[in-house]
Tab-separated table of C-alpha atoms in Angstrom:
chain	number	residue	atom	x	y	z
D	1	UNK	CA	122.957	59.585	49.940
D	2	UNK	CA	122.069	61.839	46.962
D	3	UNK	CA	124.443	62.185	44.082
D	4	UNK	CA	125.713	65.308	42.972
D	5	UNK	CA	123.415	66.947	40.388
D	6	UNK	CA	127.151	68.163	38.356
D	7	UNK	CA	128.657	71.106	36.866
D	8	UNK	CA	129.384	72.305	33.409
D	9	UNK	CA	132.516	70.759	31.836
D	10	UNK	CA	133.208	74.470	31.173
D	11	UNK	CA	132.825	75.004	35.424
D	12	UNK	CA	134.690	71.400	35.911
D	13	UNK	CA	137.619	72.511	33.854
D	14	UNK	CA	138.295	75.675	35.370
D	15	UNK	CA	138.068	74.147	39.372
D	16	UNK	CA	140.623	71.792	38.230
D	17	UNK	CA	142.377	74.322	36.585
D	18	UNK	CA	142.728	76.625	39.409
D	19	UNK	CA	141.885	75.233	42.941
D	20	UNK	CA	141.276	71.976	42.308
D	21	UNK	CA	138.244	69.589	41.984
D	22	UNK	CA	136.775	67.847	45.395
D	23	UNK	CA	135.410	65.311	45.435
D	24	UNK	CA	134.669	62.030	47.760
D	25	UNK	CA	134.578	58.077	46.470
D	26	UNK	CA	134.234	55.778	49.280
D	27	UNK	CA	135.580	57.030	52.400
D	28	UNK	CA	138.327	58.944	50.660
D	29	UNK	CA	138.095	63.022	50.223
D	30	UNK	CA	140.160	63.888	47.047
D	31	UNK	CA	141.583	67.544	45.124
D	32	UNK	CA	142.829	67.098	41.759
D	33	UNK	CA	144.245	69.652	40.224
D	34	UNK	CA	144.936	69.403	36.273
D	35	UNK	CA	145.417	72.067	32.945
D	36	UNK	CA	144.850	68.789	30.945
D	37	UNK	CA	141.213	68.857	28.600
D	38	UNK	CA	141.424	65.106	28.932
D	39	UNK	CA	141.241	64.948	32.470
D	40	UNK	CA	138.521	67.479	32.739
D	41	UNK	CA	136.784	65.338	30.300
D	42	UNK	CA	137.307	62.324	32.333
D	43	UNK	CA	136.279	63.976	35.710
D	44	UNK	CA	133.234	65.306	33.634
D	45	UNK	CA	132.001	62.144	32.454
D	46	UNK	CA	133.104	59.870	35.581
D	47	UNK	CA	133.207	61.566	38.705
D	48	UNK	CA	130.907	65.038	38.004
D	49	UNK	CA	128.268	63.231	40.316
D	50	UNK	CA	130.289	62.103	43.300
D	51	UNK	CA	129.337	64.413	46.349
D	52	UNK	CA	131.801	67.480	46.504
D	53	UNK	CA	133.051	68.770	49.019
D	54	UNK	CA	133.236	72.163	50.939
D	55	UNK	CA	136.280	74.261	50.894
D	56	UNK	CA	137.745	73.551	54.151
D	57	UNK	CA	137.475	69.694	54.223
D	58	UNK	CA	140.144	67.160	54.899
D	59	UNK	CA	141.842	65.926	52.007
D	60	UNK	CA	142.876	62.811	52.053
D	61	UNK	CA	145.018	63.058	48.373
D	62	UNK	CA	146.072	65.999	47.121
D	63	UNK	CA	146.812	65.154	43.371
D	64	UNK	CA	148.027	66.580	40.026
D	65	UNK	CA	148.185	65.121	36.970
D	66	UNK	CA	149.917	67.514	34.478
D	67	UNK	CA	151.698	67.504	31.440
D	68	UNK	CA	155.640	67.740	32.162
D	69	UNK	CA	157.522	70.457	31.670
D	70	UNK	CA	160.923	71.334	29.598
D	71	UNK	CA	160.854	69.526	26.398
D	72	UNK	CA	158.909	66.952	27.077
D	73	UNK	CA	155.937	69.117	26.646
D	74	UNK	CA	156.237	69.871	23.396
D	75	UNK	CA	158.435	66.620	22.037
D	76	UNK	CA	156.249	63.560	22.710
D	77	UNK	CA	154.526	64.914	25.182
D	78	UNK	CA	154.244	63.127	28.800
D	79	UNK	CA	152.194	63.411	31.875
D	80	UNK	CA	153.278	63.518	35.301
D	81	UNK	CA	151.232	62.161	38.303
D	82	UNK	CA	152.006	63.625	41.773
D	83	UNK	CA	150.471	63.069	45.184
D	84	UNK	CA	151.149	65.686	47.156
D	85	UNK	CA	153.850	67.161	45.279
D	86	UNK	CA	155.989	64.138	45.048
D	87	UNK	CA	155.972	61.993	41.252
D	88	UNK	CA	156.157	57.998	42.580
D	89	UNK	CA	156.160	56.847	38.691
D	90	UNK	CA	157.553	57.520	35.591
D	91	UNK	CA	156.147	59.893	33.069
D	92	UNK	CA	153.370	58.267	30.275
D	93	UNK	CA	152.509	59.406	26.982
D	94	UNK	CA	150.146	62.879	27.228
D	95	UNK	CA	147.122	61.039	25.922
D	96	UNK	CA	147.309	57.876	28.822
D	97	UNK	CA	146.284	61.104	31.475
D	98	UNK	CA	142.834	59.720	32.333
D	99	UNK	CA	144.634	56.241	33.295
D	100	UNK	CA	147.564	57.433	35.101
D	101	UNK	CA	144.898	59.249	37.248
D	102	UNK	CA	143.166	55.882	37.836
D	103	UNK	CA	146.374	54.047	38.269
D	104	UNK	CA	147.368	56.533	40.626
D	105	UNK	CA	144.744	56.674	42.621
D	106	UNK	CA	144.791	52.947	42.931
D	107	UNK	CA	148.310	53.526	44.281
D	108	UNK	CA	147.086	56.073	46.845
D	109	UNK	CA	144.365	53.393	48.443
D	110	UNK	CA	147.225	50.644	48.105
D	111	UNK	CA	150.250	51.829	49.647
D	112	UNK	CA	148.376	54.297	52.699
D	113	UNK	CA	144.904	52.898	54.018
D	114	UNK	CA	145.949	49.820	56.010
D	115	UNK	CA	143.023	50.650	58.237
D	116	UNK	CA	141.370	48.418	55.933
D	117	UNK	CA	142.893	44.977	54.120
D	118	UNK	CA	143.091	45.669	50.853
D	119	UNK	CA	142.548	42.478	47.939
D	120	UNK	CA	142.896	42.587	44.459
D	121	UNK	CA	139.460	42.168	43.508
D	122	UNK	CA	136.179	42.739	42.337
D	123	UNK	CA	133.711	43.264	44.596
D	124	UNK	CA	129.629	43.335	44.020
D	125	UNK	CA	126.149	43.084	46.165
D	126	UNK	CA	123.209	42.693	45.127
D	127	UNK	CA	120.159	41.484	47.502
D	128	UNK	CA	122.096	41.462	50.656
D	129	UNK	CA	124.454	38.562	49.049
D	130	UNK	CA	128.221	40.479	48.830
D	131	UNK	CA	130.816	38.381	46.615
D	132	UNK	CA	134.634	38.828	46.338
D	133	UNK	CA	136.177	37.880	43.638
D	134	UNK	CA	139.821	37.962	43.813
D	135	UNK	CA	142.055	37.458	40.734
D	136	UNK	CA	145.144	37.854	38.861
D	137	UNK	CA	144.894	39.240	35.458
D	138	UNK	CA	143.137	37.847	33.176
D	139	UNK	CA	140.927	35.960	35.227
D	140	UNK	CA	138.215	37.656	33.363
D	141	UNK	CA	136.973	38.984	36.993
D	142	UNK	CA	137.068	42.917	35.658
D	143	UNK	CA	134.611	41.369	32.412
D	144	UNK	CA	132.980	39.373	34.854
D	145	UNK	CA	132.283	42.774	37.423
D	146	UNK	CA	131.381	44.874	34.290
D	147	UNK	CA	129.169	42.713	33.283
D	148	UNK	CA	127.131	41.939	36.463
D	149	UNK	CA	126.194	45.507	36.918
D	150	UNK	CA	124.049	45.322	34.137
D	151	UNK	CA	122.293	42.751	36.160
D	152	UNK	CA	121.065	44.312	38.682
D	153	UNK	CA	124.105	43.780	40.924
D	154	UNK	CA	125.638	47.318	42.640
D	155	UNK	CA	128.926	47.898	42.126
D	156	UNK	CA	131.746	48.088	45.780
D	157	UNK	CA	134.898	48.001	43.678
D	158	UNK	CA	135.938	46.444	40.139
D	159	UNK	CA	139.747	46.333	41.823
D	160	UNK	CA	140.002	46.336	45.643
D	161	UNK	CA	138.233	44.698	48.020
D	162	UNK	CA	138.461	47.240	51.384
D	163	UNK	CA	137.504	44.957	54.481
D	164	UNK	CA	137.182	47.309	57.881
D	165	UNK	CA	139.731	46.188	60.216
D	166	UNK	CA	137.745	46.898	63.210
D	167	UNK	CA	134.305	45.214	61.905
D	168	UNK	CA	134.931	43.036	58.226
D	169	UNK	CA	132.644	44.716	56.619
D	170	UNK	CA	133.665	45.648	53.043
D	171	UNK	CA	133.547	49.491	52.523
D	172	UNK	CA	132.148	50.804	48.820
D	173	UNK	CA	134.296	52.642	46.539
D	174	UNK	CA	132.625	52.818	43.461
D	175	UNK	CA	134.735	53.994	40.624
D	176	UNK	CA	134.707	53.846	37.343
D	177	UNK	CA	135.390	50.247	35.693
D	178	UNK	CA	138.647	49.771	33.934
D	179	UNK	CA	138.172	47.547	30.747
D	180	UNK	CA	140.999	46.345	28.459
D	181	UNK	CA	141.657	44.904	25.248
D	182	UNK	CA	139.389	42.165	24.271
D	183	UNK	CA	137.002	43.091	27.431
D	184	UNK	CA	135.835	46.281	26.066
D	185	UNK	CA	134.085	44.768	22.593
D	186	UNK	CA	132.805	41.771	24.984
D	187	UNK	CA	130.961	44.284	27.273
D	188	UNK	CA	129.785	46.459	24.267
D	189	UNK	CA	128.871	43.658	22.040
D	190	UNK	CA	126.755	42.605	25.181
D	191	UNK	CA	125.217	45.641	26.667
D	192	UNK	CA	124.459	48.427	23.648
D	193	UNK	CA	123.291	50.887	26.430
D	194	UNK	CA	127.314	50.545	27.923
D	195	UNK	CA	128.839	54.194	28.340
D	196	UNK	CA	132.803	54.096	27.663
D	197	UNK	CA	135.268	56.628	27.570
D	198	UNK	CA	137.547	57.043	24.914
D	199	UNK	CA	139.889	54.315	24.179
D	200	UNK	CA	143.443	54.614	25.581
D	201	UNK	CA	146.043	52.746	23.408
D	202	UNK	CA	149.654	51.747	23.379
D	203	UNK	CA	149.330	51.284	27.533
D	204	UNK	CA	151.796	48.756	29.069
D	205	UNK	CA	148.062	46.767	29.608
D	206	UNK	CA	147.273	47.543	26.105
D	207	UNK	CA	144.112	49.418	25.296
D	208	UNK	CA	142.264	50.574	28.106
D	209	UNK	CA	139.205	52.669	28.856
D	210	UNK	CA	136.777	52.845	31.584
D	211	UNK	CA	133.236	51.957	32.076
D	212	UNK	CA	130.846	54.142	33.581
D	213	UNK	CA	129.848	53.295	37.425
D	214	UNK	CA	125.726	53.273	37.634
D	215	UNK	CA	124.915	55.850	39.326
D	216	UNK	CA	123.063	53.878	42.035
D	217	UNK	CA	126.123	52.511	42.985
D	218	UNK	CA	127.158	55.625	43.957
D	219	UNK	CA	124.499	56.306	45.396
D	220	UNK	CA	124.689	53.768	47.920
D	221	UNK	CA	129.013	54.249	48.327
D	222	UNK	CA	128.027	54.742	52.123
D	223	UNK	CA	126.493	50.943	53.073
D	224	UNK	CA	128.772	49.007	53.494
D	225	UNK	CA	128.631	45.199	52.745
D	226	UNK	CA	128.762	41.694	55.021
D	227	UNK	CA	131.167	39.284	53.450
D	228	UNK	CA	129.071	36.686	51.919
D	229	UNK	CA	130.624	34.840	49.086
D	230	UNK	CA	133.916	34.287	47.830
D	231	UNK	CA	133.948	33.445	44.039
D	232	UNK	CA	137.156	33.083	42.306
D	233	UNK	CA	136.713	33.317	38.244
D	234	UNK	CA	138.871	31.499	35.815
D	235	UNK	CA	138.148	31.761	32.325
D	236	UNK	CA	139.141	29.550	30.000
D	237	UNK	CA	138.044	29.273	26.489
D	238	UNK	CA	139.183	25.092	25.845
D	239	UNK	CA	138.220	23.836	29.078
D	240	UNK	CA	134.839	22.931	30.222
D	241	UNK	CA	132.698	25.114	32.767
D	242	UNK	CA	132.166	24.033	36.452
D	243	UNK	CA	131.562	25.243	39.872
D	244	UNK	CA	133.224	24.022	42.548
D	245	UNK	CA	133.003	24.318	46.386
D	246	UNK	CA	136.326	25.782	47.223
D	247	UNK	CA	138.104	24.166	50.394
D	248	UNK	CA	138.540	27.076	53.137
D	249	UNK	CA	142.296	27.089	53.895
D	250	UNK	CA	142.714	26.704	50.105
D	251	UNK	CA	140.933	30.163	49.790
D	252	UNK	CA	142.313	31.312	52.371
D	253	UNK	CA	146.243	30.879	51.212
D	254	UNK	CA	144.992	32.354	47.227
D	255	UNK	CA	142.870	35.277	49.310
D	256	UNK	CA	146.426	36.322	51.179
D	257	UNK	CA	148.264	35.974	47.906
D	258	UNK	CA	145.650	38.562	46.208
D	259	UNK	CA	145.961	41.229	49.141
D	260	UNK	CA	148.253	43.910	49.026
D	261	UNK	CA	149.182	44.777	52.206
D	262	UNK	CA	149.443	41.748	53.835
D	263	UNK	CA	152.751	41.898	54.933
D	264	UNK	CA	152.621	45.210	56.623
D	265	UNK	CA	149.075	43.973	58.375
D	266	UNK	CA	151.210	40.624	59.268
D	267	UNK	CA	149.504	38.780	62.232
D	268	UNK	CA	146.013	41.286	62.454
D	269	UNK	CA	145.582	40.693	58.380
D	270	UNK	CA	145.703	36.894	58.724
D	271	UNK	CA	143.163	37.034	61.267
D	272	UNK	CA	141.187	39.341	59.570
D	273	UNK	CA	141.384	36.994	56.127
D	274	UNK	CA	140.273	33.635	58.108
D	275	UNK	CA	137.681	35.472	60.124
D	276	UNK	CA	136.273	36.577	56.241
D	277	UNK	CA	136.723	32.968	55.183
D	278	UNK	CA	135.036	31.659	58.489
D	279	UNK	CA	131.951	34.039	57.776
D	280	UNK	CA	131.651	33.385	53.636
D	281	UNK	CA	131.386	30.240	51.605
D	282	UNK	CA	134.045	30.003	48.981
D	283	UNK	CA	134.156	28.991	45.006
D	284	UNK	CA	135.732	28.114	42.080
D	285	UNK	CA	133.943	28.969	38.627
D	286	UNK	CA	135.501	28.081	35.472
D	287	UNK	CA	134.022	29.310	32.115
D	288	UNK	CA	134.259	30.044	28.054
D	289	UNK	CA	132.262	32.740	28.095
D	290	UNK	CA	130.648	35.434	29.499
D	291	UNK	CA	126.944	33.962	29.494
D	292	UNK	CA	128.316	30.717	31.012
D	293	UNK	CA	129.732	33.157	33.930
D	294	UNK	CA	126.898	34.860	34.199
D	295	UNK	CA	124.850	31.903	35.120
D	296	UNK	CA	127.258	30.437	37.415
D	297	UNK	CA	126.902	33.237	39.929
D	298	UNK	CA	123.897	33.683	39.383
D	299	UNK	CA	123.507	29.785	40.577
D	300	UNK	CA	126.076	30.243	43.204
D	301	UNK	CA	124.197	33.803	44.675
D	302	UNK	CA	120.574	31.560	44.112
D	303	UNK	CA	122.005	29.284	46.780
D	304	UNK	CA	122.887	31.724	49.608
D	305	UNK	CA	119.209	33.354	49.314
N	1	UNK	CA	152.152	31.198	65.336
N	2	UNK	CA	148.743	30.805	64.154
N	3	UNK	CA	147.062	27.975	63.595
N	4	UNK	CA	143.736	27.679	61.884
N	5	UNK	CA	141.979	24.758	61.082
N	6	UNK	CA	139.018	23.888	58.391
N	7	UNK	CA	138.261	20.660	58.049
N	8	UNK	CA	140.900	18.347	57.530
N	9	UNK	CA	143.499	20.890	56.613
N	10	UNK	CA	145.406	24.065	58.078
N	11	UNK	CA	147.174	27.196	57.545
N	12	UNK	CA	149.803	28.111	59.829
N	13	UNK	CA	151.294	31.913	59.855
N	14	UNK	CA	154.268	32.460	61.194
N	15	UNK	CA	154.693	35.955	62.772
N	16	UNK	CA	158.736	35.551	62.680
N	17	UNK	CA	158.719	35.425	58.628
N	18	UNK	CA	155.546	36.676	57.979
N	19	UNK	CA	155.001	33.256	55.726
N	20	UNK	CA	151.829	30.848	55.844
N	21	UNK	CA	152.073	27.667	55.489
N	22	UNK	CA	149.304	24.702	54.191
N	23	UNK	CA	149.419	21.738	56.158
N	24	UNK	CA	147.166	18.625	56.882
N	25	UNK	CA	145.282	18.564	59.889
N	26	UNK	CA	147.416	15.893	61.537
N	27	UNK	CA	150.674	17.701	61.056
N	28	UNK	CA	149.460	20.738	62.117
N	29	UNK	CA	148.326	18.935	65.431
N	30	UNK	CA	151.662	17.591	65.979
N	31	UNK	CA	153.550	20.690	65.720
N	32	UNK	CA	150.980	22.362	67.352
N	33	UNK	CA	152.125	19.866	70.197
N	34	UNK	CA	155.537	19.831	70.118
N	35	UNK	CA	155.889	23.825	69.768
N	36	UNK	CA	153.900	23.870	73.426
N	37	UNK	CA	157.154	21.430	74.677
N	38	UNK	CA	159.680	23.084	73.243
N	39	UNK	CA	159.798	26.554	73.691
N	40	UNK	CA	162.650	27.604	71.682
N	41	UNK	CA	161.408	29.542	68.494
N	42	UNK	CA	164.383	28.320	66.505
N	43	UNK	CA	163.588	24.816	67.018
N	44	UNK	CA	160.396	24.795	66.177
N	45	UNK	CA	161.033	26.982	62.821
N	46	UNK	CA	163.693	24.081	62.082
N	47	UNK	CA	161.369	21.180	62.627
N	48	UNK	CA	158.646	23.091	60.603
N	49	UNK	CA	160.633	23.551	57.608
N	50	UNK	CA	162.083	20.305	58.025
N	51	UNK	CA	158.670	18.978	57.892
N	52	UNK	CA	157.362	21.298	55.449
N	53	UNK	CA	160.468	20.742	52.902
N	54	UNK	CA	159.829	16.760	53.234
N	55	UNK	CA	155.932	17.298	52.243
N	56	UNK	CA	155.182	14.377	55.088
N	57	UNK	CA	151.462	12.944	54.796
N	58	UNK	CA	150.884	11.219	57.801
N	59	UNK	CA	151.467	11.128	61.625
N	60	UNK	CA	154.198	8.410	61.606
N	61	UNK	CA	156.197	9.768	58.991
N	62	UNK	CA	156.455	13.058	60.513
N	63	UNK	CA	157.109	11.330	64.279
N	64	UNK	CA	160.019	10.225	62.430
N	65	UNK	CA	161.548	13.094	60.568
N	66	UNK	CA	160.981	15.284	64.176
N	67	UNK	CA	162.562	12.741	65.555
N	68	UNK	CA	165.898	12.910	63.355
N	69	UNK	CA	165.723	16.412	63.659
N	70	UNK	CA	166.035	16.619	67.592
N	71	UNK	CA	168.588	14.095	66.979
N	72	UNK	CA	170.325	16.199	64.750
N	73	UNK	CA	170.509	18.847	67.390
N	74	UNK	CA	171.664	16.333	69.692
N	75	UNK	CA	168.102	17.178	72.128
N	76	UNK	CA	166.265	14.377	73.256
N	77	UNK	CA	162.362	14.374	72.582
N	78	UNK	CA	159.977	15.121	76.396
């Protein structure tokens, strides 16, 4: 698939401004609509290279993001998310836009497209080898993701794992990488040639930005990956490193606990999560650092070639 | 129910709750056993949580708490 060559931010803003911006990630066909410089700014840098889409296509999510009306626009200002006309959350501060967008459209894929399950995780490729890496916060797996794609690994997701119902494979949605708080100087102390946008403070995840997806990965949004491994990251700066072979029906009960909508896929989501464990070898990785990371999966991936 | 087995452990799902359970291998064979005897759904969920609540180890011990629990329910065990 060939990226999008882009548009001016000048052209960018006034789509958004007027009909709205489409655009595809993944399988998903998107229109935001926005008056907001911040989130043409955000479209401009992220998303300007995702393949558009012609006037009369499906749209999947009709979105807004927009700063609220009445007195809240001029006294603290907040912004307003809305999917198809209807606000699910609470208004943020004006200047969180860009990640109430993301947030949002993390919401959209969670609570609607239970034609795939959905896990909180990371997911990468690289060589054929796929790994999952499920994880609560502050696992480090989001570091951990950010960090591999300056590896050579392509990025599938840095937050949900989307496994096909009707053949496990794991569908690509390549989106920009959400960083936080101490993350953001790791990755940047590490990789000088990292492209952020600005930094978004005073978030109820503290400060926040988002890393730019390579532009191969999107490139490649439309091959889909075989479940291969199953790595779950635990970082821990006192405790030693190790990798550990991860007993199946262990991984199994943690991979149901990280997927969203496993109680409205009930029976056909448990069968689908044991027929991923019964096709991938699973592990633990503990480390104190990135580097130390690094090397484990690159160890672990070694293995499977 | 579901049972799935790796190795010497399994995970059970229960469609009625939606919950999954852990269990050895061995317990998971004997209620796999005894759920194909009994068919009542309640019983079974009883015995499993009975089971489950106890955190039994091994095959004897969990002959035994089954066994109080039929008696319980005043049902003799096939």
């Amino acid at each position: 698939m060939d990226i999008d060559s882009g548009v001016s931010y000048r052209q960018l803003s006034k789509l958004t401004s007027t009909s709205g911006f489409k655009f595809r990630v993944g399988p998903f066909h998107l229109r935001l609509t926005s008056k907001l410089p911040s989130i043409s700014a955000h479209l401009h840098q992220h998303y300007n290279h995702y393949p558009r889409l012609e006037a009369d296509a499906f749209i999947d999510f009709h979105l807004s993001v927009d700063r609220r009306s009445g007195i809240r626009s001029v006294i603290k200002p907040q912004v307003i998310f809305a999917l198809d006309g209807y606000q699910p959350f609470t208004p943020l501060p004006l200047d969180q836009a860009a990640a109430q967008f993301e947030w949002g459209f993390n919401w959209c894929i969670a609570g609607s497209m239970h034609q795939y399950l959905i896990i909180h995780s990371a997911v990468i490729e690289k060589n054929g080898v796929s790994i999952i890496m499920p994880g609560q916060p502050g696992s480090g797996k989001s570091t951990l993701c950010a960090a591999l794609l300056f590896e050579g690994w392509r990025l599938l997701s840095d937050e949900m794992a989307l496994i096909s119902l009707a053949d496990l494979t794991i569908q690509p949605v390549p989106r920009p990488v959400s960083l936080k708080n101490k993350s953001i100087d790791i990755i940047r102390h590490h990789y000088s040639n990292a492209k952020f946008s600005a930094l978004i403070n005073g978030t109820s995840k503290g400060t926040v930005c988002n890393l730019e997806a390579p532009l191969e990965s999107i490139r490649q949004q439309d091959i889909p990956a075989n479940p291969g491994l199953i790595v779950f990251p635990k970082y821990d700066s006192k405790a030693r490193p190790f990798i550990r072979p991860k007993e199946k029906a262990n991984a199994c009960i943690e991979l149901i606990d990280n997927t969203f909508n496993f109680n409205i896929l009930q029976g056909q989501g448990f069968q689908a999560i044991t027929d991923i464990i019964d096709k991938a070898d699973c592990y633990d990785i503990g480390y104190q650092n990135l580097q130390q990371a690094l090397d484990a999966i690159e160890e672990i991936a070694g293995a499977q070639d | 129910m579901i049972f799935k087995y790796w190795n010497d452990q399994c995970v059970i799902y229960q469609h009625s709750s939606g919950d999954t359970h852990l269990l050895s291998r061995t317990n998971a064979k004997i209620l796999e056993l005894l759920r194909l005897q009994t068919p009542e759904q309640v019983i079974i969920d009883y015995i499993m949580s009975e089971s489950i609540a106890s955190n039994v180890e091994d095959a004897s011990n969990i002959l035994e708490v089954t066994s109080k629990s039929f008696d319980r329910l005043n049902l003799l065990l096939a």
